[in-house]
CSV table of C-alpha atoms in Angstrom, one decimal:
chain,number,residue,atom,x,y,z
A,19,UNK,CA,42.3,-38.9,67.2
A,20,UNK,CA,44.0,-37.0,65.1
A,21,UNK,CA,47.7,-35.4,64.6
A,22,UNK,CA,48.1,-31.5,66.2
A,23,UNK,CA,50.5,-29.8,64.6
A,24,UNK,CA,51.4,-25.9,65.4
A,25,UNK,CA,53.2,-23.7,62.3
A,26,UNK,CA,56.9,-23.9,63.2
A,27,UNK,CA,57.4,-27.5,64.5
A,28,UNK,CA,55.6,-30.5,64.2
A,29,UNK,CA,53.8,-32.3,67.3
A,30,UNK,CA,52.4,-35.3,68.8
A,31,UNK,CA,48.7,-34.4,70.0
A,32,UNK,CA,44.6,-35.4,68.3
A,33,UNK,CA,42.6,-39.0,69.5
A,34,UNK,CA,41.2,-41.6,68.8
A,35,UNK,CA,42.8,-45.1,70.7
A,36,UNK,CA,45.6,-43.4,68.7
A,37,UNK,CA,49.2,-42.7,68.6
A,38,UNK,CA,50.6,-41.8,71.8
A,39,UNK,CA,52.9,-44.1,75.0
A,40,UNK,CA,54.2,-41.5,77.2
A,41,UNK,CA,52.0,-37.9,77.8
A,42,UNK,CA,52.3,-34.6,79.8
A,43,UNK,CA,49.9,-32.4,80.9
A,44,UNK,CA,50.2,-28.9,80.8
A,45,UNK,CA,48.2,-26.4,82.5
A,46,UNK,CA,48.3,-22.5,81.9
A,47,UNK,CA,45.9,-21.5,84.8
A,48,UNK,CA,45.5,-17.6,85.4
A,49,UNK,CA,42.8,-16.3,87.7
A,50,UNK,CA,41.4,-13.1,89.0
A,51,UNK,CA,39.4,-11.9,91.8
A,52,UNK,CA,37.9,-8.4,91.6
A,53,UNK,CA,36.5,-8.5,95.1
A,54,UNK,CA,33.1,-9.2,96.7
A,55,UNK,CA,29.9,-8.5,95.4
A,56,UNK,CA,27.7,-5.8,98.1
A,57,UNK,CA,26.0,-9.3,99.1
A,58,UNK,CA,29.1,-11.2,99.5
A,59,UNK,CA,28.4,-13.0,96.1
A,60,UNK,CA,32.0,-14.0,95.1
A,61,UNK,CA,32.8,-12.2,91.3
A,62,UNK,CA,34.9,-13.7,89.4
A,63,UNK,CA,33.8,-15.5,86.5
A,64,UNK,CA,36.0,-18.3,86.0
A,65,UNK,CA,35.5,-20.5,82.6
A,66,UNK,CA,37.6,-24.4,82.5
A,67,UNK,CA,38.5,-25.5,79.3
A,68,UNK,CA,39.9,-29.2,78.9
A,69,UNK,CA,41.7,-29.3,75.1
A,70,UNK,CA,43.6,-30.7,72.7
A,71,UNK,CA,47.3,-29.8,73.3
A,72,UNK,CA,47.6,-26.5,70.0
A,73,UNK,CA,44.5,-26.9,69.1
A,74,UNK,CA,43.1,-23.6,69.3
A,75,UNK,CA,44.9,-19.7,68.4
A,76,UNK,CA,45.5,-18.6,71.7
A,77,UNK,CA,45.3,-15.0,71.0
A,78,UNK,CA,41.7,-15.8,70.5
A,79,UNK,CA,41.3,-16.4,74.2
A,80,UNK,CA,42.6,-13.3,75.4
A,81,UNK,CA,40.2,-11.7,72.6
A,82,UNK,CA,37.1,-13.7,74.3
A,83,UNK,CA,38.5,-12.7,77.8
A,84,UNK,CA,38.1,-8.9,77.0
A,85,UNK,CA,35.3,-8.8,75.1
A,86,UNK,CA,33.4,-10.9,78.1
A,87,UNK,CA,35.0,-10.1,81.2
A,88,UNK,CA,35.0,-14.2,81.7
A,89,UNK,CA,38.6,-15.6,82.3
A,90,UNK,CA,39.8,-18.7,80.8
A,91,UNK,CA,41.4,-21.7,82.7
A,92,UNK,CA,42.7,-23.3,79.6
A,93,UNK,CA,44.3,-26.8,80.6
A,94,UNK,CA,45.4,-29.3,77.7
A,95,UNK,CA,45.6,-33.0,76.7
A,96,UNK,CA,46.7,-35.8,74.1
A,97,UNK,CA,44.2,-38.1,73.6
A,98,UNK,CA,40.8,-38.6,73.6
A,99,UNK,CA,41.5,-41.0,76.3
A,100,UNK,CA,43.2,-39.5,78.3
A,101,UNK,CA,40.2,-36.7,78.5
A,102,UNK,CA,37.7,-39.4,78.6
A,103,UNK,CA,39.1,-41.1,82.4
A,104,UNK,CA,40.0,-37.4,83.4
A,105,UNK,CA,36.2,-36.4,83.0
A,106,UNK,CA,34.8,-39.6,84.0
A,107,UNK,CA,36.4,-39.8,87.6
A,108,UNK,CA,35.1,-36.1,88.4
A,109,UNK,CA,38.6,-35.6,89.7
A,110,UNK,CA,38.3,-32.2,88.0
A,111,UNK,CA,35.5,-29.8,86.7
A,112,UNK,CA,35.7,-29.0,83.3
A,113,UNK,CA,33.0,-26.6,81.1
A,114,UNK,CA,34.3,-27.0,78.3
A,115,UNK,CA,35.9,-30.3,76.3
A,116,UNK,CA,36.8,-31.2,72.6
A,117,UNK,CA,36.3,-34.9,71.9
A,118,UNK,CA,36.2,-36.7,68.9
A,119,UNK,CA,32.8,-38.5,67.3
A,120,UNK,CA,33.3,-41.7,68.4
A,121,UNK,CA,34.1,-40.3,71.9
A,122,UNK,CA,30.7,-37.9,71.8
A,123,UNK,CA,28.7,-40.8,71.3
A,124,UNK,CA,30.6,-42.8,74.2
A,125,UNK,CA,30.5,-40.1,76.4
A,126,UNK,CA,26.7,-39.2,75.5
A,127,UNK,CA,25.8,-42.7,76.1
A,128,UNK,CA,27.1,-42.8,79.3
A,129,UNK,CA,25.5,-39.5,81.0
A,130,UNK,CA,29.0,-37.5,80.9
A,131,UNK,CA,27.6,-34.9,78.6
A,132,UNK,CA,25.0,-31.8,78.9
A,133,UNK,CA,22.6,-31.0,76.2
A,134,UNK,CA,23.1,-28.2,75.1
A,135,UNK,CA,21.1,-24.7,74.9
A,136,UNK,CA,21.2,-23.9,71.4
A,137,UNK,CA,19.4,-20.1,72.3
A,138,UNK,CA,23.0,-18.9,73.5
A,139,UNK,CA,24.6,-20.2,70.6
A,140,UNK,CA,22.7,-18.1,67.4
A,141,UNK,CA,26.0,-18.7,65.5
A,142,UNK,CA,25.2,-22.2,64.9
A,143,UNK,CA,23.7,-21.1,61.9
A,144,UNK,CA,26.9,-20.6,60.4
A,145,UNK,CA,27.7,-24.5,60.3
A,146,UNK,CA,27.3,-26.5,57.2
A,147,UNK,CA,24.1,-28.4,56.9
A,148,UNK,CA,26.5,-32.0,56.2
A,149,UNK,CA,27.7,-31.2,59.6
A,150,UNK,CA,24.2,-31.2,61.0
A,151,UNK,CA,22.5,-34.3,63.2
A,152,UNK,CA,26.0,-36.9,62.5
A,153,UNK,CA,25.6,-40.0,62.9
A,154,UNK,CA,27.5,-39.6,66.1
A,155,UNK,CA,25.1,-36.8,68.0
A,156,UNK,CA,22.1,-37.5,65.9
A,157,UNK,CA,19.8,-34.8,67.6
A,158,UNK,CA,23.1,-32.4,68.1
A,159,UNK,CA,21.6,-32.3,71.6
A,160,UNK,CA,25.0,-32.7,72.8
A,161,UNK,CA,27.9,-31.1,70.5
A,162,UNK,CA,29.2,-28.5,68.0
A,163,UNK,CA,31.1,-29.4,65.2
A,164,UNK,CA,34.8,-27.9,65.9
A,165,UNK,CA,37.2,-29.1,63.1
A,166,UNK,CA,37.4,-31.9,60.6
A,167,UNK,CA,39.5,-33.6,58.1
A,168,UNK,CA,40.6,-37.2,56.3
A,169,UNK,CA,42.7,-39.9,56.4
A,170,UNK,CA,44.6,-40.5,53.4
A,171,UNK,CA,47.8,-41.8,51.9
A,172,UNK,CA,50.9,-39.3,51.9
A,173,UNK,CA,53.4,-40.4,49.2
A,174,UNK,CA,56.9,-38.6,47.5
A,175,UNK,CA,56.6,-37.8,44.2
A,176,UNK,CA,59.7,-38.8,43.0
A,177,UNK,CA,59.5,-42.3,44.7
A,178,UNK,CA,55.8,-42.9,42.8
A,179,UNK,CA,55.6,-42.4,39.7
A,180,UNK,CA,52.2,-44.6,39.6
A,181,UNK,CA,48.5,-43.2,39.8
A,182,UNK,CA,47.8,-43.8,43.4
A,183,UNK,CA,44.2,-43.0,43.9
A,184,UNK,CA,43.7,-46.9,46.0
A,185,UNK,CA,44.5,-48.4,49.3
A,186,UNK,CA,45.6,-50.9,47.2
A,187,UNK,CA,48.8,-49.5,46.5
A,188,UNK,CA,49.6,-50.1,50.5
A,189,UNK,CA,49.9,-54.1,49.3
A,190,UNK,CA,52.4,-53.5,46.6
A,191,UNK,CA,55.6,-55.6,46.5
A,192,UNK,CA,57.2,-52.5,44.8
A,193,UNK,CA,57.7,-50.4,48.3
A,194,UNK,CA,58.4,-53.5,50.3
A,195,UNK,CA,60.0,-52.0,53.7
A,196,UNK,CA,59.3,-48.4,52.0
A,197,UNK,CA,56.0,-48.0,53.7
A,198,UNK,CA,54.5,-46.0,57.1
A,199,UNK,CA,51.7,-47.3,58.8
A,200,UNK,CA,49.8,-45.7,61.8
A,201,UNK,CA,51.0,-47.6,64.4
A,202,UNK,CA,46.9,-47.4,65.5
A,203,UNK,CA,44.3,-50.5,66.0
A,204,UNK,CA,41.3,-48.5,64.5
A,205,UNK,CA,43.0,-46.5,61.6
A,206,UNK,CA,44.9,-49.4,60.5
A,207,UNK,CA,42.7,-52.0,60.8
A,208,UNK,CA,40.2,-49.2,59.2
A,209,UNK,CA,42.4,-49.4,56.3
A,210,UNK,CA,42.1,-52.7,56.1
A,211,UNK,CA,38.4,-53.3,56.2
A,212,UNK,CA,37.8,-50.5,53.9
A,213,UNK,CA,40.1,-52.1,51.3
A,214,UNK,CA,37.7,-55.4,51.5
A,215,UNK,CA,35.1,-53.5,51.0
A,216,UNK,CA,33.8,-53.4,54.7
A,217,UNK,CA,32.9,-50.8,56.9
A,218,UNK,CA,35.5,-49.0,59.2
A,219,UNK,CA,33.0,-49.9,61.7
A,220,UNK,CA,32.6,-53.5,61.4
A,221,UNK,CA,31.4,-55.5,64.0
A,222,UNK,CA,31.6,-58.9,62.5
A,223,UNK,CA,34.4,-61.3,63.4
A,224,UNK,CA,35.0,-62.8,60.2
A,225,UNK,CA,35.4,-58.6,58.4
A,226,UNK,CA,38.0,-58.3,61.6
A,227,UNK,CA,39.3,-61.4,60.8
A,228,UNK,CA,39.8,-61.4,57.1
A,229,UNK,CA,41.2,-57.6,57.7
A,230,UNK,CA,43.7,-58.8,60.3
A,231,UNK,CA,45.0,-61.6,57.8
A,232,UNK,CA,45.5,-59.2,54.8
A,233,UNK,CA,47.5,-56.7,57.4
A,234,UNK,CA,49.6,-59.9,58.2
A,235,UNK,CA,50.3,-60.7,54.7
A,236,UNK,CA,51.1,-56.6,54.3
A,237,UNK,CA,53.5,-56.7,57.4
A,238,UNK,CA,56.7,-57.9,55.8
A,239,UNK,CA,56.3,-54.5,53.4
A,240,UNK,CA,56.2,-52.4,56.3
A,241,UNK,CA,59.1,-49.8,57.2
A,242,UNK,CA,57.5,-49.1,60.3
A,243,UNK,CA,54.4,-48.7,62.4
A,244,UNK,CA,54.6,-45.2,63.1
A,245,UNK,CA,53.3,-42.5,65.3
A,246,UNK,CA,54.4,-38.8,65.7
A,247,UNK,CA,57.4,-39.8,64.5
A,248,UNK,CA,56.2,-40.7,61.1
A,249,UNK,CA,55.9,-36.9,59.6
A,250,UNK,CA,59.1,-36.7,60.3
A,251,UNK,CA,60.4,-39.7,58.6
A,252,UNK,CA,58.3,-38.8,55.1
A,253,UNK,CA,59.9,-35.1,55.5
A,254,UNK,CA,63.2,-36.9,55.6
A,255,UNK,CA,62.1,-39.4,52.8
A,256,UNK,CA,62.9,-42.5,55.1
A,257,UNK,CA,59.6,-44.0,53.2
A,258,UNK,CA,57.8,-43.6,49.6
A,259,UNK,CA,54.4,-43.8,51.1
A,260,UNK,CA,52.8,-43.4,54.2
A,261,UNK,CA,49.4,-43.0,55.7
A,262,UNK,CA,48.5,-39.5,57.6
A,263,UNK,CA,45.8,-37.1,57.9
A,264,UNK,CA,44.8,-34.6,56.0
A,265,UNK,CA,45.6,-31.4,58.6
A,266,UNK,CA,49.5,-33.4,59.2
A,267,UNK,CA,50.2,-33.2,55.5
A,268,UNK,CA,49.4,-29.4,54.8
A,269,UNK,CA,52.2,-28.9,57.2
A,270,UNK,CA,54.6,-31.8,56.0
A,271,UNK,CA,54.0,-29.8,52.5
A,272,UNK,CA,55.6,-26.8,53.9
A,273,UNK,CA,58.7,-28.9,54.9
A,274,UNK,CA,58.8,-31.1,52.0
A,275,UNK,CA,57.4,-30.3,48.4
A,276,UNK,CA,57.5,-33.5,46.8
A,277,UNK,CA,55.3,-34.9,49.2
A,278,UNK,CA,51.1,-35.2,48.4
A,279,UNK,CA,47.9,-36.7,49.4
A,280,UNK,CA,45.7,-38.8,48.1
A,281,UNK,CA,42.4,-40.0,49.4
A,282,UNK,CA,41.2,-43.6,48.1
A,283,UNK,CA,38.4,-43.2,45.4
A,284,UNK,CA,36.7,-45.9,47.8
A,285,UNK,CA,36.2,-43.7,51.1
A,286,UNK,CA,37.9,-43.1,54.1
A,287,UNK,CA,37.6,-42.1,57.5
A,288,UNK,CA,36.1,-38.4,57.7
A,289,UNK,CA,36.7,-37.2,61.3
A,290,UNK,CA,35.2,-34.7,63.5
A,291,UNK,CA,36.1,-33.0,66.6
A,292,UNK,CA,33.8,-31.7,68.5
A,293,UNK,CA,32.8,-29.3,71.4
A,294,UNK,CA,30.9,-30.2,74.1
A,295,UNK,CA,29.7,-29.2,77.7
A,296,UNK,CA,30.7,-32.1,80.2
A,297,UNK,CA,28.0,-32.9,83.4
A,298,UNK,CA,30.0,-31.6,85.6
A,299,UNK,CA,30.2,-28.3,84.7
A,300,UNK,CA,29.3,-25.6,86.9
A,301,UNK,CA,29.3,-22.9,84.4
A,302,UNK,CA,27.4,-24.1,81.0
A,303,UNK,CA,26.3,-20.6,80.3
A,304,UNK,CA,29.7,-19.4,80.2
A,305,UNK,CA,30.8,-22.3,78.4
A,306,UNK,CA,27.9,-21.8,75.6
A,307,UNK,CA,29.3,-18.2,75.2
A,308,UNK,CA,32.6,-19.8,74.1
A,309,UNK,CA,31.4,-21.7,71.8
A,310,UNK,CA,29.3,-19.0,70.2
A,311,UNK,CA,32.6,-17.1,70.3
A,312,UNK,CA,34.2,-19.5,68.4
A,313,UNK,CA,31.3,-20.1,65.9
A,314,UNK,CA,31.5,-16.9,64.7
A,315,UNK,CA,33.1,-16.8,61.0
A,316,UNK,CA,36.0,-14.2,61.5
A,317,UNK,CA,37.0,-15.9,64.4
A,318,UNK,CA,36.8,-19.4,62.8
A,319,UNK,CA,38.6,-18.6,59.5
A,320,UNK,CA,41.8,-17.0,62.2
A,321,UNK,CA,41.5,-20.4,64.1
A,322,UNK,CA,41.3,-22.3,61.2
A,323,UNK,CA,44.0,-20.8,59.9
A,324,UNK,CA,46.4,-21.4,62.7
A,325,UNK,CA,45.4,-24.7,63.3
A,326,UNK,CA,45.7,-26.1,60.0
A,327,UNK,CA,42.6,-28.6,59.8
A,328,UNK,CA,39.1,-28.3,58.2
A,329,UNK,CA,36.1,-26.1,59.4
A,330,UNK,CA,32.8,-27.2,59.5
A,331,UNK,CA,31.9,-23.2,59.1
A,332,UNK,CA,30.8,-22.1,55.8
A,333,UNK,CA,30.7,-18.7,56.4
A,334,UNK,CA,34.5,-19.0,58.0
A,335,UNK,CA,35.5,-21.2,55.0
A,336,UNK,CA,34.9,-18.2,52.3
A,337,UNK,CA,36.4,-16.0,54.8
A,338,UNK,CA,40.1,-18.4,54.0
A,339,UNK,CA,42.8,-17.2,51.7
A,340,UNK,CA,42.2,-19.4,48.2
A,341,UNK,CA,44.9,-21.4,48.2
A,342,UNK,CA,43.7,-23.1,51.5
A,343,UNK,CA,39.5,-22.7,50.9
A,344,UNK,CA,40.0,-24.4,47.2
A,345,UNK,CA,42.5,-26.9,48.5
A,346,UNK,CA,41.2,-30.9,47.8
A,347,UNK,CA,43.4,-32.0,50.1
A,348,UNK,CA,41.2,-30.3,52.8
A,349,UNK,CA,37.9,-30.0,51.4
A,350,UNK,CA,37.9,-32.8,49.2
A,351,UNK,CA,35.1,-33.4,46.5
A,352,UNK,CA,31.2,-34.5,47.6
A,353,UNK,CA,31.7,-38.0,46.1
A,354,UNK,CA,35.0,-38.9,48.4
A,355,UNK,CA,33.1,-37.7,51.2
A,356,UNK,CA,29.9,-39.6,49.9
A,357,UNK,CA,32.1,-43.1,50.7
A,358,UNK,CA,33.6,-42.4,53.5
A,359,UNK,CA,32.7,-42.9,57.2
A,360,UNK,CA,33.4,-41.3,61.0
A,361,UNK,CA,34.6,-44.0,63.3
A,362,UNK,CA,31.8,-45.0,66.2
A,363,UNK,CA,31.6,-46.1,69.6
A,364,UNK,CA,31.6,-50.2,68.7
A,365,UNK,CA,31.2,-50.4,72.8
A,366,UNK,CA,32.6,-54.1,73.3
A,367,UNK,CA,33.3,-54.6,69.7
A,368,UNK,CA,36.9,-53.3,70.2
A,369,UNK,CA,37.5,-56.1,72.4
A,370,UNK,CA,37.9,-58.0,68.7
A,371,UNK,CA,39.8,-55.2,67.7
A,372,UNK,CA,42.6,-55.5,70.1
A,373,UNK,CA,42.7,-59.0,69.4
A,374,UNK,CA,43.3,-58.6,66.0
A,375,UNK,CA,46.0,-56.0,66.7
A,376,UNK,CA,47.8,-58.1,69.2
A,377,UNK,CA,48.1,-61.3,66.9
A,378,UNK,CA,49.3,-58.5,63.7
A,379,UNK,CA,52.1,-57.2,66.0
A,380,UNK,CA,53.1,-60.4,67.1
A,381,UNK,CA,53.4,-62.0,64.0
């Protein structure tokens, strides 16, 4: 999951077995009824959208709304989690949902998710071809690239003076109890099996293993394991170095200008989120319209814009003011990419995983 953010204060959200104790739903629910159709056919044309908590202009609603004449029930959430058990026990009908990779593929697996009718959605075109069949949704039967970024190392300039282009650099006596970890089982035990070399989604005990030890042996260098409160804390130069994502930091930038990002030359985790049409939707028409909607690269480059992450739109990309299109931090070079990996479902895997984590925290 990753880190929402809106433009004047920084948030808790977006994901993945990530970052949050205590949540709170809101719900912003406006309905209309225009009366009865000559055969008693009731009118109203109701769309239910399930989302990340500020992810998403909400201006661009309204412009959807009129152009349409389809109302939107927009309800929000933190984690991907939290969506998942929501959509899962049918409690309510959703037509619209934004889940991570990992969380398409586990969702996908399990039946929750309609394939989709790519003839209502001609904007498709308009998404980058590296975007295309991902590993997660290999037929992109079921999902629509929404936004994407990295996970990276934040650090303050005048607290580094090294080169920090490794994960390495995490290990370092130097910033003993001057460093931020997520306070996350996958990212940071990510981190850790990337820096051996692994993959982020290792299934083998002794990769777990051997990237639980070195996390141990990393502990006692460790401000903090951190969550929302982290961005704060680097703002406030509590910590020299600190691991966020990429959409987090071009915000923590604004507040703080001696702060910057690095991504390891030896990969990372590149995210997506996604959209997607749950099996219980009654209105997947409707819900494909949106999508289109928000496909479309003037309306991508003002949601990308407010939100602060990547788009997966090429055509919405160019459409960004320079400073923001040309900006490594968000679309970093080819190569990076080339060595970095989305997290996956790893099913019963992360039963090894939590292991792991337990023993690291209570050590």
């Amino acid at each position: 999951m990753r880190l929402f953010v809106n433009k004047n204060k920084i948030k808790l959200s977006k994901s993945l077995t990530r970052l949050i104790a205590l949540t709170v739903i809101m719900s912003s629910v406006v309905t209309f009824a225009s009366g009865c159709a000559a055969g008693g056919q009731d009118s109203r044309k109701v769309l239910n959208v399930y989302n990340v908590g500020d992810y998403i202009d909400e201006s661009l609603i309204s412009q959807f709304e009129e152009q349409t004449g389809i109302q939107v029930q927009y309800s929000t959430y933190d984690t991907n989690e939290m969506m998942y058990q929501k959509v899962k026990s049918g409690s309510t009908k959703y037509d619209l949902i934004f889940p991570s990779d990992y969380m398409v593929q586990k969702m996908s697996r399990e039946g929750l998710l309609k394939k989709i009718n790519y003839n209502n959605i001609p904007n498709f075109k308009y998404i980058d071809k590296s975007f295309v069949n991902p590993m997660y949704d290999p037929t992109n039967e079921y999902s629509v690239p929404y936004m994407w970024g990295t996970l990276g190392i934040v650090y303050n300039k005048k607290m580094v003076k090294e080169k920090v282009d490794s994960w390495d650099i995490l290990w370092d006596k130097k910033y003993s109890r001057n460093l931020l970890m997520f306070d996350s089982v996958r990212d940071t035990m990510g981190i850790a099996l990337k820096k051996l070399g692994y993959s982020m989604n290792s299934t083998d005990k002794d990769e777990i293993n051997a990237a639980k030890g070195i996390l141990i042996k990393q502990k006692p260098l460790v401000l903090a394991y951190v969550n929302d409160d982290g961005k704060d804390r680097m703002i406030a130069e509590e910590a020299a170095i600190g691991v966020f994502y990429s959409g987090d930091f071009s915000l923590m930038k604004e507040e703080n200008e001696n702060l910057e990002y690095v991504i390891p030359k030896g990969g990372t985790n590149k995210w997506t989120d996604a959209i997607c049409i749950p099996q219980t939707a009654d209105n997947e028409d409707w819900a494909e319209a949106f999508i289109n909607f928000l496909c479309d690269p003037k309306v991508n480059a003002q949601n990308t814009e407010y939100i602060g992450y990547s788009t997966p739109i090429s055509e919405g990309r160019k459409l960004l003011a320079d400073e923001l299109k040309n900006n490594k931090a968000m679309y970093p070079d080819q190569d990076i990419l080339d060595k970095s990996e989305a997290f996956l479902d790893i099913q019963a895997n992360i039963k090894e995983y939590d292991k792991a984590w337990i023993e690291l925290k209570s050590y």
